[in-house]
């Protein structure tokens, strides 16, 4: 973790170094759950599911092969400082989305609380998640949350 843990309030998102960028992630894993998007424009709606990428550890919210995720999962999104604002499907609690929108991080975020377990205590992670390989695509609607 970066020495100055208050960097997220002091440094604009696009000026974060790699270590700060990675530390901004709270490790909730919500971005690794599959979504269905319906409609267009003002009528566009994101439907979140309990279906996780097969690489996601459902207990820790961490990728089991972070270094090779883009090779193994073609749908894995490469979130960067330049494109963070393009992904309106990111959870409203996502630190990258919040910082892009110039909003504060929630009290439970490990950078704010100083405690990694505060994420779990706040109930942010999805319960009863299943891996994508365990669900037929035609049954995804049954897993919407």
mmCIF file of C-alpha atoms in Angstrom:
data_model
loop_
_atom_site.group_PDB
_atom_site.id
_atom_site.type_symbol
_atom_site.label_atom_id
_atom_site.label_comp_id
_atom_site.label_asym_id
_atom_site.label_seq_id
_atom_site.Cartn_x
_atom_site.Cartn_y
_atom_site.Cartn_z
ATOM 1 C CA UNK A 1 0.000 0.000 0.000
ATOM 2 C CA UNK A 2 1.307 3.506 -0.757
ATOM 3 C CA UNK A 3 2.983 5.350 2.115
ATOM 4 C CA UNK A 4 0.566 8.280 1.973
ATOM 5 C CA UNK A 5 -2.818 6.595 2.360
ATOM 6 C CA UNK A 6 -4.609 9.932 1.927
ATOM 7 C CA UNK A 7 -3.418 10.156 -1.684
ATOM 8 C CA UNK A 8 -6.900 9.351 -2.969
ATOM 9 C CA UNK A 9 -8.129 12.750 -1.719
ATOM 10 C CA UNK A 10 -5.050 14.697 -2.726
ATOM 11 C CA UNK A 11 -4.054 13.414 -6.160
ATOM 12 C CA UNK A 12 -6.331 13.555 -9.218
ATOM 13 C CA UNK A 13 -7.207 10.117 -10.594
ATOM 14 C CA UNK A 14 -5.225 10.629 -13.791
ATOM 15 C CA UNK A 15 -2.057 11.481 -11.820
ATOM 16 C CA UNK A 16 -1.985 8.367 -9.642
ATOM 17 C CA UNK A 17 1.053 6.148 -10.011
ATOM 18 C CA UNK A 18 0.600 2.394 -10.566
ATOM 19 C CA UNK A 19 0.840 1.504 -6.861
ATOM 20 C CA UNK A 20 -1.746 4.159 -5.922
ATOM 21 C CA UNK A 21 -4.043 3.069 -8.767
ATOM 22 C CA UNK A 22 -3.995 -0.546 -7.580
ATOM 23 C CA UNK A 23 -4.498 0.474 -3.931
ATOM 24 C CA UNK A 24 -7.646 2.387 -4.869
ATOM 25 C CA UNK A 25 -9.402 -0.929 -5.584
ATOM 26 C CA UNK A 26 -11.251 -2.101 -2.462
ATOM 27 C CA UNK A 27 -11.178 -5.763 -3.626
ATOM 28 C CA UNK A 28 -14.947 -6.218 -3.492
ATOM 29 C CA UNK A 29 -14.946 -8.119 -6.794
ATOM 30 C CA UNK A 30 -18.249 -6.552 -7.887
ATOM 31 C CA UNK A 31 -16.839 -5.613 -11.282
ATOM 32 C CA UNK A 32 -16.075 -9.301 -11.879
ATOM 33 C CA UNK A 33 -19.731 -10.316 -11.754
ATOM 34 C CA UNK A 34 -21.566 -10.598 -15.049
ATOM 35 C CA UNK A 35 -24.019 -7.936 -16.074
ATOM 36 C CA UNK A 36 -26.762 -7.775 -18.675
ATOM 37 C CA UNK A 37 -27.418 -4.410 -20.298
ATOM 38 C CA UNK A 38 -30.808 -3.744 -21.854
ATOM 39 C CA UNK A 39 -32.190 -0.705 -23.665
ATOM 40 C CA UNK A 40 -30.332 2.192 -25.251
ATOM 41 C CA UNK A 41 -29.550 5.781 -24.293
ATOM 42 C CA UNK A 42 -31.808 7.064 -21.510
ATOM 43 C CA UNK A 43 -33.539 3.680 -21.379
ATOM 44 C CA UNK A 44 -30.329 1.718 -20.861
ATOM 45 C CA UNK A 45 -30.360 -0.376 -17.707
ATOM 46 C CA UNK A 46 -27.674 -2.556 -16.170
ATOM 47 C CA UNK A 47 -28.844 -5.778 -14.552
ATOM 48 C CA UNK A 48 -26.359 -7.162 -12.036
ATOM 49 C CA UNK A 49 -26.117 -10.903 -11.394
ATOM 50 C CA UNK A 50 -24.609 -13.276 -8.841
ATOM 51 C CA UNK A 51 -22.652 -14.903 -11.684
ATOM 52 C CA UNK A 52 -18.930 -14.338 -11.301
ATOM 53 C CA UNK A 53 -16.035 -14.641 -13.672
ATOM 54 C CA UNK A 54 -14.499 -18.080 -13.256
ATOM 55 C CA UNK A 55 -11.248 -16.478 -12.062
ATOM 56 C CA UNK A 56 -12.869 -14.669 -9.125
ATOM 57 C CA UNK A 57 -12.352 -16.092 -5.661
ATOM 58 C CA UNK A 58 -15.899 -15.755 -4.313
ATOM 59 C CA UNK A 59 -14.697 -15.539 -0.705
ATOM 60 C CA UNK A 60 -11.988 -12.916 -1.046
ATOM 61 C CA UNK A 61 -13.210 -10.892 -4.048
ATOM 62 C CA UNK A 62 -9.784 -11.234 -5.654
ATOM 63 C CA UNK A 63 -8.793 -12.539 -9.039
ATOM 64 C CA UNK A 64 -7.045 -15.906 -8.813
ATOM 65 C CA UNK A 65 -4.829 -15.085 -11.817
ATOM 66 C CA UNK A 66 -4.644 -11.292 -11.866
ATOM 67 C CA UNK A 67 -1.491 -11.138 -14.003
ATOM 68 C CA UNK A 68 -2.994 -13.271 -16.798
ATOM 69 C CA UNK A 69 -6.652 -12.262 -16.530
ATOM 70 C CA UNK A 70 -6.844 -10.571 -19.924
ATOM 71 C CA UNK A 71 -5.403 -13.641 -21.667
ATOM 72 C CA UNK A 72 -7.743 -16.046 -19.882
ATOM 73 C CA UNK A 73 -10.951 -13.977 -19.880
ATOM 74 C CA UNK A 74 -11.670 -12.148 -23.121
ATOM 75 C CA UNK A 75 -14.486 -10.201 -21.405
ATOM 76 C CA UNK A 76 -12.261 -8.881 -18.625
ATOM 77 C CA UNK A 77 -12.259 -5.095 -18.873
ATOM 78 C CA UNK A 78 -8.951 -3.278 -18.663
ATOM 79 C CA UNK A 79 -9.830 -0.306 -16.509
ATOM 80 C CA UNK A 80 -7.321 2.520 -16.817
ATOM 81 C CA UNK A 81 -7.013 6.135 -15.739
ATOM 82 C CA UNK A 82 -7.983 7.213 -19.241
ATOM 83 C CA UNK A 83 -11.088 5.039 -19.621
ATOM 84 C CA UNK A 84 -12.452 4.916 -16.051
ATOM 85 C CA UNK A 85 -15.274 7.308 -16.899
ATOM 86 C CA UNK A 86 -16.507 5.175 -19.785
ATOM 87 C CA UNK A 87 -17.792 2.319 -17.663
ATOM 88 C CA UNK A 88 -21.111 3.401 -16.182
ATOM 89 C CA UNK A 89 -21.780 -0.217 -15.256
ATOM 90 C CA UNK A 90 -19.182 -0.051 -12.492
ATOM 91 C CA UNK A 91 -20.866 -0.334 -9.093
ATOM 92 C CA UNK A 92 -21.789 2.984 -7.492
ATOM 93 C CA UNK A 93 -19.445 2.065 -4.635
ATOM 94 C CA UNK A 94 -16.436 1.536 -6.936
ATOM 95 C CA UNK A 95 -13.559 3.786 -5.885
ATOM 96 C CA UNK A 96 -12.510 4.321 -9.513
ATOM 97 C CA UNK A 97 -15.994 5.497 -10.411
ATOM 98 C CA UNK A 98 -16.314 7.625 -7.275
ATOM 99 C CA UNK A 99 -12.962 9.338 -7.821
ATOM 100 C CA UNK A 100 -13.770 9.914 -11.508
ATOM 101 C CA UNK A 101 -16.994 11.605 -10.358
ATOM 102 C CA UNK A 102 -15.031 13.595 -7.701
ATOM 103 C CA UNK A 103 -16.972 11.909 -4.903
ATOM 104 C CA UNK A 104 -15.496 10.750 -1.589
ATOM 105 C CA UNK A 105 -14.756 7.133 -0.842
ATOM 106 C CA UNK A 106 -17.181 5.419 1.545
ATOM 107 C CA UNK A 107 -16.267 5.046 5.213
ATOM 108 C CA UNK A 108 -15.870 1.287 4.828
ATOM 109 C CA UNK A 109 -13.250 1.576 2.063
ATOM 110 C CA UNK A 110 -9.968 0.129 3.402
ATOM 111 C CA UNK A 111 -8.087 3.330 2.499
ATOM 112 C CA UNK A 112 -10.499 5.337 4.662
ATOM 113 C CA UNK A 113 -11.004 2.885 7.510
ATOM 114 C CA UNK A 114 -7.418 1.637 7.536
ATOM 115 C CA UNK A 115 -8.837 -1.881 7.880
ATOM 116 C CA UNK A 116 -9.205 -4.321 4.955
ATOM 117 C CA UNK A 117 -11.943 -6.220 6.823
ATOM 118 C CA UNK A 118 -14.212 -3.154 6.900
ATOM 119 C CA UNK A 119 -15.306 -4.079 3.365
ATOM 120 C CA UNK A 120 -16.633 -7.432 4.588
ATOM 121 C CA UNK A 121 -18.184 -5.952 7.722
ATOM 122 C CA UNK A 122 -20.120 -3.454 5.577
ATOM 123 C CA UNK A 123 -21.628 -6.326 3.554
ATOM 124 C CA UNK A 124 -20.428 -4.982 0.214
ATOM 125 C CA UNK A 125 -19.513 -8.300 -1.373
ATOM 126 C CA UNK A 126 -22.124 -10.358 -3.218
ATOM 127 C CA UNK A 127 -23.440 -13.296 -1.237
ATOM 128 C CA UNK A 128 -24.212 -16.657 -2.838
ATOM 129 C CA UNK A 129 -22.149 -15.960 -5.917
ATOM 130 C CA UNK A 130 -21.640 -18.713 -8.481
ATOM 131 C CA UNK A 131 -19.046 -19.106 -11.169
ATOM 132 C CA UNK A 132 -19.976 -18.597 -14.792
ATOM 133 C CA UNK A 133 -19.006 -22.170 -15.668
ATOM 134 C CA UNK A 134 -21.756 -23.401 -13.315
ATOM 135 C CA UNK A 135 -24.619 -21.548 -15.051
ATOM 136 C CA UNK A 136 -26.177 -21.896 -18.493
ATOM 137 C CA UNK A 137 -26.355 -18.511 -20.218
ATOM 138 C CA UNK A 138 -30.108 -18.905 -20.838
ATOM 139 C CA UNK A 139 -30.603 -19.129 -17.038
ATOM 140 C CA UNK A 140 -28.824 -15.855 -16.190
ATOM 141 C CA UNK A 141 -32.087 -14.028 -15.477
ATOM 142 C CA UNK A 142 -32.588 -16.329 -12.488
ATOM 143 C CA UNK A 143 -29.387 -14.937 -10.974
ATOM 144 C CA UNK A 144 -30.196 -11.225 -11.257
ATOM 145 C CA UNK A 145 -29.902 -9.243 -8.022
#
